[in-house]
C-alpha atoms as a PDB file:
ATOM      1  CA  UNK A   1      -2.232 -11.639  24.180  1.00  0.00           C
ATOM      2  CA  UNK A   2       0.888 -10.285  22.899  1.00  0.00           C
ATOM      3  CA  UNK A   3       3.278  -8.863  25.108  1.00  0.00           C
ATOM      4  CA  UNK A   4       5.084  -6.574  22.466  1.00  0.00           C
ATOM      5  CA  UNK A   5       4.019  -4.761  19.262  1.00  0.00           C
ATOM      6  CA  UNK A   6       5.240  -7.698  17.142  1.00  0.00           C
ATOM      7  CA  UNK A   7       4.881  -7.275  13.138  1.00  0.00           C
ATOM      8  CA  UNK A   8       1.716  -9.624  12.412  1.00  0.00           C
ATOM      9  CA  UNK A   9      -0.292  -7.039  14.682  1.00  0.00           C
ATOM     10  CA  UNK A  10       1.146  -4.291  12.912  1.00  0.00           C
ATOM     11  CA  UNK A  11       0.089  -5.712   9.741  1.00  0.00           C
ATOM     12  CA  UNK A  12      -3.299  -5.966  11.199  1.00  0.00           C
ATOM     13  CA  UNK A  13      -3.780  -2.777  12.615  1.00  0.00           C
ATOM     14  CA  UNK A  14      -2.383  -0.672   9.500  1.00  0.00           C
ATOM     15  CA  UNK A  15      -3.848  -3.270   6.867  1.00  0.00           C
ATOM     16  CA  UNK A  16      -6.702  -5.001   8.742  1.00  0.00           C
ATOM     17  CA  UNK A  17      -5.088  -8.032   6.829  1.00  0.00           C
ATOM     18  CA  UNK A  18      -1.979 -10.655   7.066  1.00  0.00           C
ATOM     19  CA  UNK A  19       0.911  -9.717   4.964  1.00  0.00           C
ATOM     20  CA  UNK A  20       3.483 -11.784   3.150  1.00  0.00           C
ATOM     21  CA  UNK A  21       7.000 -10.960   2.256  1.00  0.00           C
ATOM     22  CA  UNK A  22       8.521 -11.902  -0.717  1.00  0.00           C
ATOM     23  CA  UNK A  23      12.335 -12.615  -0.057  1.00  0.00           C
ATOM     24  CA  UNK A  24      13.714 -11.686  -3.462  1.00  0.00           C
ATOM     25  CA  UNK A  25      17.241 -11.594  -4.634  1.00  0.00           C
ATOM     26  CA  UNK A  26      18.252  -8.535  -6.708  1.00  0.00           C
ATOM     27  CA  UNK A  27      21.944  -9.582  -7.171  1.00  0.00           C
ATOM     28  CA  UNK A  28      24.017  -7.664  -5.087  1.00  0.00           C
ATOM     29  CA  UNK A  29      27.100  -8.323  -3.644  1.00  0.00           C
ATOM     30  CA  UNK A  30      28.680  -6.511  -0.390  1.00  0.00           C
ATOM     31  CA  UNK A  31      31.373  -3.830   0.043  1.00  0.00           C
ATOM     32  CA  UNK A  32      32.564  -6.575   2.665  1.00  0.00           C
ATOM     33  CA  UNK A  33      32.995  -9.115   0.084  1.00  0.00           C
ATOM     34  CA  UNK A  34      34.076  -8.018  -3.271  1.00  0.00           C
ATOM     35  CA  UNK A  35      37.288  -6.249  -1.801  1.00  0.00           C
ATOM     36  CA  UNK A  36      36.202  -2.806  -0.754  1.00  0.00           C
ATOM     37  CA  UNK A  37      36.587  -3.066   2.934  1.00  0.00           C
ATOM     38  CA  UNK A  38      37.739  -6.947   2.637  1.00  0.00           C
ATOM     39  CA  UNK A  39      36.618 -10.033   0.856  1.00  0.00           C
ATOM     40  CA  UNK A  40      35.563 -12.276   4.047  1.00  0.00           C
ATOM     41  CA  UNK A  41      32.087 -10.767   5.259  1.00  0.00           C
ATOM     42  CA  UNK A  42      31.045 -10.839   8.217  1.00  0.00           C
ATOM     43  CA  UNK A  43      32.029 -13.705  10.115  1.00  0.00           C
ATOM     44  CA  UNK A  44      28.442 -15.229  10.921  1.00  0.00           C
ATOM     45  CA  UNK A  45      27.501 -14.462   7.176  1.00  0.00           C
ATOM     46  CA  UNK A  46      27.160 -17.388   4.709  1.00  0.00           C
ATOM     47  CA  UNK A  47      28.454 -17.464   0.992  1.00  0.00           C
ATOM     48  CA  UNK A  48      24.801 -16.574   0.455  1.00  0.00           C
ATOM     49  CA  UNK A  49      24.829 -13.438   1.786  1.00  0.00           C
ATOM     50  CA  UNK A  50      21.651 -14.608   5.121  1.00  0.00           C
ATOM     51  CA  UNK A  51      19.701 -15.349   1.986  1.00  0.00           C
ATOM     52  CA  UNK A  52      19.400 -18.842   2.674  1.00  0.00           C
ATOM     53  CA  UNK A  53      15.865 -18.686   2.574  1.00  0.00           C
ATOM     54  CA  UNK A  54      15.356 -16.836  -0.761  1.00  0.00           C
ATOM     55  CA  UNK A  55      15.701 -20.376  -2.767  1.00  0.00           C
ATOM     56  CA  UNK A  56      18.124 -22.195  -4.694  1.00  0.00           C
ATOM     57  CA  UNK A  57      17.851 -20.753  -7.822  1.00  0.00           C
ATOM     58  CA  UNK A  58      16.054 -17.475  -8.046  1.00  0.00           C
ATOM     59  CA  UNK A  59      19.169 -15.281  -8.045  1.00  0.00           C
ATOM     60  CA  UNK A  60      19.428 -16.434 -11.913  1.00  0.00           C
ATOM     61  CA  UNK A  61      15.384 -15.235 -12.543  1.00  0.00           C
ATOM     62  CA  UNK A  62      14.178 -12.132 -12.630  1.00  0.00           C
ATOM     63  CA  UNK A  63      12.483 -10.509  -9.648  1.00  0.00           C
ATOM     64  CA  UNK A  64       8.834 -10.730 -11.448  1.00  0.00           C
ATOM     65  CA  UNK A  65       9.459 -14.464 -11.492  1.00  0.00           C
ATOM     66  CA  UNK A  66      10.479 -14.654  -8.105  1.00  0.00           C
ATOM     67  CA  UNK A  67       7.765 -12.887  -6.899  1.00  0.00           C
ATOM     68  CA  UNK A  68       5.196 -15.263  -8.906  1.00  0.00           C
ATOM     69  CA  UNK A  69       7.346 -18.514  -7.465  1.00  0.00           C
ATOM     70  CA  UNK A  70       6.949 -16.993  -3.977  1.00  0.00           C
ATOM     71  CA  UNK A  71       3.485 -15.460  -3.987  1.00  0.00           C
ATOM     72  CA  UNK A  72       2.128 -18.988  -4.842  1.00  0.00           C
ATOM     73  CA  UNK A  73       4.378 -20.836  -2.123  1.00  0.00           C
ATOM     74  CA  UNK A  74       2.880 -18.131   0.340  1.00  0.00           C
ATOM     75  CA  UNK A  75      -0.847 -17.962  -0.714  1.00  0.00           C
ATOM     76  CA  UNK A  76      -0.791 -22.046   0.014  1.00  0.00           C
ATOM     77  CA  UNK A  77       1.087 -21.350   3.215  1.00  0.00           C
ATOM     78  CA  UNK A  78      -0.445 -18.272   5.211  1.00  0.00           C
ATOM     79  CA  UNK A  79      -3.328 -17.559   3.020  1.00  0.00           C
ATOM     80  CA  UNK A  80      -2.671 -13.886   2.370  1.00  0.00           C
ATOM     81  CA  UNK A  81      -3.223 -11.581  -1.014  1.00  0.00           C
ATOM     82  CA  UNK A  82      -0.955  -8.541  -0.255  1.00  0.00           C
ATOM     83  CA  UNK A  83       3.010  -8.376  -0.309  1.00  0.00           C
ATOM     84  CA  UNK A  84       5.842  -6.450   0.781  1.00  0.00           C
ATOM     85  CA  UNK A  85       8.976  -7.037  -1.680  1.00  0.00           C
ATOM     86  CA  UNK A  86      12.045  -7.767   1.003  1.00  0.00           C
ATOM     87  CA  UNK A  87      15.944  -7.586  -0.890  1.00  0.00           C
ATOM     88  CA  UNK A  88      17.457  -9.494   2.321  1.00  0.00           C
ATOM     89  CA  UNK A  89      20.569 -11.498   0.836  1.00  0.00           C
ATOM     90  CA  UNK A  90      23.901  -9.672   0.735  1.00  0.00           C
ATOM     91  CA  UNK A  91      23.793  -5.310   0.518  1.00  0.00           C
ATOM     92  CA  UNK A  92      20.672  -4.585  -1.164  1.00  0.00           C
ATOM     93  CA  UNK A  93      21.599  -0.626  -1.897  1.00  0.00           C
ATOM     94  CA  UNK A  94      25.207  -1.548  -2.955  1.00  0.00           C
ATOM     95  CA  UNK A  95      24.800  -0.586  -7.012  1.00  0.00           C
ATOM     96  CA  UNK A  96      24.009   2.830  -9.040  1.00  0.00           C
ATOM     97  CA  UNK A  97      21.059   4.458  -8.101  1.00  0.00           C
ATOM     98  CA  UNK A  98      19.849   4.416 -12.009  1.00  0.00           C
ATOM     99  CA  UNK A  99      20.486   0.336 -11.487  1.00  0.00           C
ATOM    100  CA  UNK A 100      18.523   0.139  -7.853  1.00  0.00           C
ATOM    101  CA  UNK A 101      15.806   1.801  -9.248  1.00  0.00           C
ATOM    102  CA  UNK A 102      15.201  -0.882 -11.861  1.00  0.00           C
ATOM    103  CA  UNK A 103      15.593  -3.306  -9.536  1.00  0.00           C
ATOM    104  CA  UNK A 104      12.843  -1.624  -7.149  1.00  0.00           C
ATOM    105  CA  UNK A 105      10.494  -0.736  -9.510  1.00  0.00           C
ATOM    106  CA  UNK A 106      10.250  -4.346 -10.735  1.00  0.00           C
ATOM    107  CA  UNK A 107       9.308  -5.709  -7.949  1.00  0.00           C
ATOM    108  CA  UNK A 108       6.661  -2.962  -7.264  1.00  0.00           C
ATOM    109  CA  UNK A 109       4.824  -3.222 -10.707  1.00  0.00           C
ATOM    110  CA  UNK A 110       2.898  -6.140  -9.218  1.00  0.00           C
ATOM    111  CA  UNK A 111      -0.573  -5.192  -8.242  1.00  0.00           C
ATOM    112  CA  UNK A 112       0.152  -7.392  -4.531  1.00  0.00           C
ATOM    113  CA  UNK A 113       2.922  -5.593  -3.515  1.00  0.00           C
ATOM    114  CA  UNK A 114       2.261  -2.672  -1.268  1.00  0.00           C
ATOM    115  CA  UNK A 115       5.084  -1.844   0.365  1.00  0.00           C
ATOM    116  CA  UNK A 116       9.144  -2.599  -0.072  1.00  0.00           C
ATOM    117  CA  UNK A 117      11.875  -3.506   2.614  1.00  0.00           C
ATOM    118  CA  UNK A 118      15.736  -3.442   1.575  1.00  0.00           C
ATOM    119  CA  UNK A 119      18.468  -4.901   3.983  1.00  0.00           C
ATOM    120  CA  UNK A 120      21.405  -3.025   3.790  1.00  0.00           C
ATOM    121  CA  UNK A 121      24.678  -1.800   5.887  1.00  0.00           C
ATOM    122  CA  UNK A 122      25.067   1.739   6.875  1.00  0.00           C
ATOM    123  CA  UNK A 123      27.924   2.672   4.483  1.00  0.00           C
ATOM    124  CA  UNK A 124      26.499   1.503   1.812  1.00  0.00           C
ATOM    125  CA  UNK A 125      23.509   4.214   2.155  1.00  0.00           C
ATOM    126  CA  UNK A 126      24.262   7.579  -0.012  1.00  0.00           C
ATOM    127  CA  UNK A 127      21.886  10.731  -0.337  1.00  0.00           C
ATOM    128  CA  UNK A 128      20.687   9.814  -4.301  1.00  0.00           C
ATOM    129  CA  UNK A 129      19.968   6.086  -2.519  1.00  0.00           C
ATOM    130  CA  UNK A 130      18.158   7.827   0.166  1.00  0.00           C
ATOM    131  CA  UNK A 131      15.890   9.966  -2.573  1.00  0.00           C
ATOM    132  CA  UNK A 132      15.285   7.363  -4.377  1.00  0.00           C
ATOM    133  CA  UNK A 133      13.655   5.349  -1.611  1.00  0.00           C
ATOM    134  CA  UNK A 134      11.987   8.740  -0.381  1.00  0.00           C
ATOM    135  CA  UNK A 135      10.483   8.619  -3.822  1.00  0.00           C
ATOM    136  CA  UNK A 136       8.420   5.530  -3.311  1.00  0.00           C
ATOM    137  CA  UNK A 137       6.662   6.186   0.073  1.00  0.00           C
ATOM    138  CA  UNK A 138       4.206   8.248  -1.252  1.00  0.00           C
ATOM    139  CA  UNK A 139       2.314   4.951  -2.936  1.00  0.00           C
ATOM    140  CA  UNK A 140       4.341   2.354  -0.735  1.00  0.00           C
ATOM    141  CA  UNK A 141       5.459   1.759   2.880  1.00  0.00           C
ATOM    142  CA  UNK A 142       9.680   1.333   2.757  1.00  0.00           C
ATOM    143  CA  UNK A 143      11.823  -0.386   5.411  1.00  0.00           C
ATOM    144  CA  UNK A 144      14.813   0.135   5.467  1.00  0.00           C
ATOM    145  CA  UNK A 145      17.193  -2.860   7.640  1.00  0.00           C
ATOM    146  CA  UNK A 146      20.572  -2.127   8.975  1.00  0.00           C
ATOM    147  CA  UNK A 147      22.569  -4.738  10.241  1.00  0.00           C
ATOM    148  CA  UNK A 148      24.020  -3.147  13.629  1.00  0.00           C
ATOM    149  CA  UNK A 149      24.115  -6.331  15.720  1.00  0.00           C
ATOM    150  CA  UNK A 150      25.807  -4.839  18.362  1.00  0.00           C
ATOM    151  CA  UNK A 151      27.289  -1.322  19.763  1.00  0.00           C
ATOM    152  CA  UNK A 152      30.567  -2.682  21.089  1.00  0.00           C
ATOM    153  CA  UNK A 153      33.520  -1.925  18.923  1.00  0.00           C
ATOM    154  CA  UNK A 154      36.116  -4.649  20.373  1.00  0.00           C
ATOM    155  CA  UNK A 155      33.154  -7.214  19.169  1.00  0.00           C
ATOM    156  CA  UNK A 156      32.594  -5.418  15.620  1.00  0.00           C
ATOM    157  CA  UNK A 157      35.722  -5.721  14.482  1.00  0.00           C
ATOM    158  CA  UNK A 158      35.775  -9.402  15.878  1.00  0.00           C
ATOM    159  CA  UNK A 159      32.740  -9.749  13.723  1.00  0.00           C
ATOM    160  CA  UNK A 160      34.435  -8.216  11.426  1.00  0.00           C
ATOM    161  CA  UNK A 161      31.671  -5.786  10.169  1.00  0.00           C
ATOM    162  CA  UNK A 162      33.928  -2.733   8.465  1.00  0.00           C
ATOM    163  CA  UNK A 163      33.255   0.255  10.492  1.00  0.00           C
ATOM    164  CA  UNK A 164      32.396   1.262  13.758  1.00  0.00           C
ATOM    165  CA  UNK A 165      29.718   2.159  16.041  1.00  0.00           C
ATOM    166  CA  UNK A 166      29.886   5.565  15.841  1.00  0.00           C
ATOM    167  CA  UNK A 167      30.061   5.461  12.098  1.00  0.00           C
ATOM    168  CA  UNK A 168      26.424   3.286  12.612  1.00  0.00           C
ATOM    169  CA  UNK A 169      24.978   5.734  14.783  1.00  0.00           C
ATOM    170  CA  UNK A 170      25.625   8.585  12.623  1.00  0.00           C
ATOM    171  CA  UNK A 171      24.089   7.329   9.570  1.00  0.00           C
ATOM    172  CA  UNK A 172      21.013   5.824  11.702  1.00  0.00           C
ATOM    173  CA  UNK A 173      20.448   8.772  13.609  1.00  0.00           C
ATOM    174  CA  UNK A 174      20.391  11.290  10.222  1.00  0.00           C
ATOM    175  CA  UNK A 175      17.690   8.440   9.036  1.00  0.00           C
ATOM    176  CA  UNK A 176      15.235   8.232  12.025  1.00  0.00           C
ATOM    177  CA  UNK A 177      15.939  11.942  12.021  1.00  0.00           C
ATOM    178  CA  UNK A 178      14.904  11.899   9.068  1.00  0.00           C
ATOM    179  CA  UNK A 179      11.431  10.040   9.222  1.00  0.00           C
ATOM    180  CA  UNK A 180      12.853   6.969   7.169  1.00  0.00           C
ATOM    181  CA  UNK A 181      11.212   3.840   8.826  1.00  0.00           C
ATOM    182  CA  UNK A 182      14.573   1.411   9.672  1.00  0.00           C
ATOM    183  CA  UNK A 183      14.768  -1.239  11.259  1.00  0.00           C
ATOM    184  CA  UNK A 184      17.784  -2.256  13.173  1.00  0.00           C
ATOM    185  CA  UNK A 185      19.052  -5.862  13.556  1.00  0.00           C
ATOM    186  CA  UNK A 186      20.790  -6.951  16.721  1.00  0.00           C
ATOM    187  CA  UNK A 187      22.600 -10.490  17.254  1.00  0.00           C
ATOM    188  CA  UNK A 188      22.267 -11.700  20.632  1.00  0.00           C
ATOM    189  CA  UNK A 189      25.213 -13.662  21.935  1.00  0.00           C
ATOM    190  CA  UNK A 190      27.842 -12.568  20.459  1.00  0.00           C
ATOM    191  CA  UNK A 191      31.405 -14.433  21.394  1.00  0.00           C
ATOM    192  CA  UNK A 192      32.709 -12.458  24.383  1.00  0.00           C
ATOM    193  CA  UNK A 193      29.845 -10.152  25.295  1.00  0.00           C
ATOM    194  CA  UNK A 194      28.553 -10.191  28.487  1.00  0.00           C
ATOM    195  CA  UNK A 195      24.622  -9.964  29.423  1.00  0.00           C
ATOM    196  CA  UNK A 196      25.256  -6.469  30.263  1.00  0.00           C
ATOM    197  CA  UNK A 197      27.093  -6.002  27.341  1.00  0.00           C
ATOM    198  CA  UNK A 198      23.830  -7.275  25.157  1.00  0.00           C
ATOM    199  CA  UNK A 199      21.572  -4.765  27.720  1.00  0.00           C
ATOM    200  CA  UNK A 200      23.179  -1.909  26.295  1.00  0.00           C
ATOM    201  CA  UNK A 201      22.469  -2.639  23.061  1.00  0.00           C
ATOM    202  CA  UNK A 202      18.883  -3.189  23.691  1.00  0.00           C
ATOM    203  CA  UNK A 203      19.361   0.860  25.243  1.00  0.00           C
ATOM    204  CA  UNK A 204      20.967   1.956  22.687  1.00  0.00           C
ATOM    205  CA  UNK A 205      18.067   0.889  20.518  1.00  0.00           C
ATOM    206  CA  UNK A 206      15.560   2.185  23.160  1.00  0.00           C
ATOM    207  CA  UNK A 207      17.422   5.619  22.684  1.00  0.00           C
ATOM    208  CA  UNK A 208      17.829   5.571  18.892  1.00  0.00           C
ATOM    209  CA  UNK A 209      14.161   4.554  18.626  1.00  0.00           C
ATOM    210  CA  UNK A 210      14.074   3.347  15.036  1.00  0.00           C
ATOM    211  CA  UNK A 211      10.274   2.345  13.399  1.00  0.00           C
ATOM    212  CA  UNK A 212      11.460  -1.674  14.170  1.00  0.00           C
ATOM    213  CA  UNK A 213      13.484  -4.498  15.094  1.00  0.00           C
ATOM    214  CA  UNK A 214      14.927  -7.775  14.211  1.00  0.00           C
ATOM    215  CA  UNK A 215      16.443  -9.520  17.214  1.00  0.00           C
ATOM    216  CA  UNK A 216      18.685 -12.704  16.291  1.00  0.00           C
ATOM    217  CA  UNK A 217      20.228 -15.968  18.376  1.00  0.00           C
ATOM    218  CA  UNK A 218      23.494 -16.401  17.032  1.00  0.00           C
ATOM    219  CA  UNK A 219      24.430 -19.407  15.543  1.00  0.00           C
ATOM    220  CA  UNK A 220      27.234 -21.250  13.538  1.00  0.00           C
ATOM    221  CA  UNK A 221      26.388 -22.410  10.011  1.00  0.00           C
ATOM    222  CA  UNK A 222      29.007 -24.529   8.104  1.00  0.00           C
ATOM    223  CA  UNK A 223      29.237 -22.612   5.242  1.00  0.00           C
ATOM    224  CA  UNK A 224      30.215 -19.026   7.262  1.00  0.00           C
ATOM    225  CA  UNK A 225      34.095 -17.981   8.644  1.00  0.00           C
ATOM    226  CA  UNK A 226      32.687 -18.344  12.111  1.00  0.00           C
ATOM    227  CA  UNK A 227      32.388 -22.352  11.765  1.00  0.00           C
ATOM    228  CA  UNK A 228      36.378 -22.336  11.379  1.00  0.00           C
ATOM    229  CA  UNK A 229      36.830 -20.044  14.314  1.00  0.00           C
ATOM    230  CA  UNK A 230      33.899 -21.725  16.775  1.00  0.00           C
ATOM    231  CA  UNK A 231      35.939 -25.198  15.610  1.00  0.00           C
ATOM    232  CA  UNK A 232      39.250 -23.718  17.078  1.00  0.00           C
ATOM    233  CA  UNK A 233      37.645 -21.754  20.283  1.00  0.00           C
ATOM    234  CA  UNK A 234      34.478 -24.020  20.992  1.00  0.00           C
ATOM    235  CA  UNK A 235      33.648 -20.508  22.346  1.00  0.00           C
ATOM    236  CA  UNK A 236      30.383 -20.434  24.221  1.00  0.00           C
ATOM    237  CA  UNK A 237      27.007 -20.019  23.010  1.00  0.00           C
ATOM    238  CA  UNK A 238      24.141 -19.196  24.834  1.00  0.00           C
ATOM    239  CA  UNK A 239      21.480 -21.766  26.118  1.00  0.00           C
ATOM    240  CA  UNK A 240      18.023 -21.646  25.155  1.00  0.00           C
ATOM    241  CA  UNK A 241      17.121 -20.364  28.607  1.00  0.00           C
ATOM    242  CA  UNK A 242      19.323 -17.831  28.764  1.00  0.00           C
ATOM    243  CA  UNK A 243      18.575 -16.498  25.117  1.00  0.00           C
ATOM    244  CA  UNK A 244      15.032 -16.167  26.300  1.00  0.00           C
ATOM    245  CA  UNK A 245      15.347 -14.234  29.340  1.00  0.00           C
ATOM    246  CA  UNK A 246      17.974 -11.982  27.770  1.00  0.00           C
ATOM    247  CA  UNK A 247      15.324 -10.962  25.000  1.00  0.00           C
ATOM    248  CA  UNK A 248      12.835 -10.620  27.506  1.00  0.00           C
ATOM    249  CA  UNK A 249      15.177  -8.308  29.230  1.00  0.00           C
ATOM    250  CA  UNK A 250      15.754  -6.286  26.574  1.00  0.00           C
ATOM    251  CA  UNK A 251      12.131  -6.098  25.346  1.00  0.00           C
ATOM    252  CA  UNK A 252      11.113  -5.200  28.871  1.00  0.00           C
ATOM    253  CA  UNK A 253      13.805  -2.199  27.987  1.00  0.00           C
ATOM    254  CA  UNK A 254      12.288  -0.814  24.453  1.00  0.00           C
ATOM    255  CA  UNK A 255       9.619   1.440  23.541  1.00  0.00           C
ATOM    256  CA  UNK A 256       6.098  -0.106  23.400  1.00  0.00           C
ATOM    257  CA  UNK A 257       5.540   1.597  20.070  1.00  0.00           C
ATOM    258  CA  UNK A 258       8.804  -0.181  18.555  1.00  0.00           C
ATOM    259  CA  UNK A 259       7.547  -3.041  15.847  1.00  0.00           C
ATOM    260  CA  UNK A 260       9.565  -6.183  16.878  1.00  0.00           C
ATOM    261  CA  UNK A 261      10.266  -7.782  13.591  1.00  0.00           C
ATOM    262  CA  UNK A 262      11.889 -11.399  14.907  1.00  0.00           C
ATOM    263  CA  UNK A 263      12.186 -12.785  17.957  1.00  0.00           C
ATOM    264  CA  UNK A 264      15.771 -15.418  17.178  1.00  0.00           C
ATOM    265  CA  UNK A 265      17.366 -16.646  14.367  1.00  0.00           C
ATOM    266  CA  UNK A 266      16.207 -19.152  11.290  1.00  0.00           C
ATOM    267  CA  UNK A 267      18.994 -21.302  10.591  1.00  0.00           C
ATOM    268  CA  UNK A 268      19.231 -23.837   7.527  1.00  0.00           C
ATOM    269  CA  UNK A 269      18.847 -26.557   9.177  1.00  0.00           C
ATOM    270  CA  UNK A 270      20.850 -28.846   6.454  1.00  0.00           C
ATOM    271  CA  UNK A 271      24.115 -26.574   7.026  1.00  0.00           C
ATOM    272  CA  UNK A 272      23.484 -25.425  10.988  1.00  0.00           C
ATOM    273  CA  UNK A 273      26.382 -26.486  13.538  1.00  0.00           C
ATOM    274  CA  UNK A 274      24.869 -25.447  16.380  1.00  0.00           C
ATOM    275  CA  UNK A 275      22.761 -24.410  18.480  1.00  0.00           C
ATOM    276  CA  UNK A 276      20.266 -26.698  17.462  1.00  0.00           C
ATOM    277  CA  UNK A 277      17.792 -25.348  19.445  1.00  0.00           C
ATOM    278  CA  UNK A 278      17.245 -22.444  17.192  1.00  0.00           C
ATOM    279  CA  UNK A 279      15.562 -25.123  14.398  1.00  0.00           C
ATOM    280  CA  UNK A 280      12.410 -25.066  16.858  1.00  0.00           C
ATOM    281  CA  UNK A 281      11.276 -21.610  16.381  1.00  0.00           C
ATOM    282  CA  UNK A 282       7.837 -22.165  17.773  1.00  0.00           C
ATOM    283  CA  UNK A 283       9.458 -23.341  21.003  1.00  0.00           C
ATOM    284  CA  UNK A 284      12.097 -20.477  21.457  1.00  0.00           C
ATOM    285  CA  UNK A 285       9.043 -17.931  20.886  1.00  0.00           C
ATOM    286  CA  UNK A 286       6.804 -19.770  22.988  1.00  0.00           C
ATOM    287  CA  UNK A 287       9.101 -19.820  25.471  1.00  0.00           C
ATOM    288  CA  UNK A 288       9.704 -16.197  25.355  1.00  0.00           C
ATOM    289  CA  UNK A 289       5.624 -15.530  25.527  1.00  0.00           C
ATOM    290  CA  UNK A 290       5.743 -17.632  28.220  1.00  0.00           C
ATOM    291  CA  UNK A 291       8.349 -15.673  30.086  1.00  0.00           C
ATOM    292  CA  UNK A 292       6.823 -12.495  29.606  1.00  0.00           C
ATOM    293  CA  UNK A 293       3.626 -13.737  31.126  1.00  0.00           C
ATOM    294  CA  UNK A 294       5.170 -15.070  33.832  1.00  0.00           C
ATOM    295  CA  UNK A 295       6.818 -11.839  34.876  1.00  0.00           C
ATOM    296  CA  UNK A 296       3.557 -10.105  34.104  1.00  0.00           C
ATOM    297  CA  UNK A 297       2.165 -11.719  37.537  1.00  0.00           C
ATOM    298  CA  UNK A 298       4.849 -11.243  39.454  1.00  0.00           C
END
């Protein structure tokens, strides 16, 4: 038995089913990228945007043939019917609203999709964004995912995100406030932070309270600016061990009622540096199960 609210039992409970996502790519670029703020990214972030698992090729087809490549790949996979449409790579709200809409409402003109979830950063969300998505949740559930990653400003602008915490918190706060269901994305192990520093994180999520989260390992992929600056620093990254009982520290930490989205990170295993232990993703989440249980009986 579960130990946290984690998104298949979600799925179950609201839908009584298993539901797919459909990673599509709507491309977007990224105020970090194409010279607004700068033209590096985030450090950890890959010339794909994190969309390395949105295929090869589909940012040159349209989204309904995406979601017809993807719905089959997923139907032989996981055997499910229904589908929520998920814009991950890049900054998914970063265009004209008149342009986002036809974006969104392609992908929810297929009969499978019944709900939508759009990664994005918190400057990049304006009020005419934020009605537009308000606009579709009377006939479909919306996500939406901001990348936080942490609440520590000296490791931000390491990271090189393009604002601050406070800026974050602001714009987050307004949208919980708000009912909008976000989920917030943290990175644990972070160059420089400190287990404590990672445990206030995990509070400050506890406090902000959002609908879900996505909790990631950090790693180094080959094709990102942090592969050039782990090269130079070898700076530390955490163990498998210690990953897991910092997660299980911080779970012990949030709300019950808080859908945990992802337990570490998925690396491409064809341009990952390290830590290699993140390729086994069965292990590092049966190893966090595991951990829970055990503290369970103590």
């Amino acid at each position: 038995m579960e130990k946290y609210y984690s998104l298949n039992s979600y799925f179950k409970t609201k839908y009584g089913e298993k539901i797919g996502k459909l990673c599509l790519d709507g491309g977007f670029t990224c105020p970090n990228r194409d010279g607004t703020i700068s033209n590096s990214g985030c450090v950890f972030c890959t010339k794909r945007g994190s969309g390395e698992f949105c295929g090869s090729i589909v940012r040159k087809d349209s989204i309904k043939n995406q979601i017809e490549i993807q719905k089959s790949l997923q139907r032989k996979k996981w055997n499910v019917n229904k589908f929520f449409a998920y814009f991950q790579n890049f900054t998914n709200t970063y265009k004209p609203v008149d342009e986002l809409k036809v974006i969104y409402d392609e992908a929810l003109t297929d009969a499978d999709v019944i709900g939508l979830s759009i990664a994005t950063r918190a400057d990049s969300i304006k009020f005419d964004v934020l009605d537009l998505i308000k606009s579709y949740e009377n006939n479909y559930e919306v996500w939406i995912e901001l990348g936080m990653q942490t609440i520590h400003d000296n490791t931000l602008k390491f990271i090189n995100r393009g604002y601050d915490h406070k800026y974050f918190d602001r714009v987050a706060g307004q949208m919980v406030s708000n009912g909008f269901k976000i989920i917030t994305h943290i990175i644990i192990g972070l160059p420089g932070e400190t287990r404590k520093d990672m445990i206030e994180t995990f509070k400050y999520v506890a406090d902000l309270h959002p609908f879900g989260v996505k909790i990631h390992s950090l790693y180094v992929d080959k094709y990102s600016e942090l592969a050039d600056i782990y090269e130079k620093e070898n700076f530390k990254l955490l163990t498998k061990e210690e990953y897991i009982n910092i997660v299980c520290d911080g779970l012990s930490i949030l709300p019950k009622d808080i859908v945990i989205h992802r337990l570490t990170g998925d690396g491409d295993k064809n341009s990952l540096i390290a830590p290699k232990w993140i390729m086994n993703k069965i292990s590092v989440i049966g190893g966090i199960n595991k951990e829970l249980k055990k503290r369970e009986c103590k």
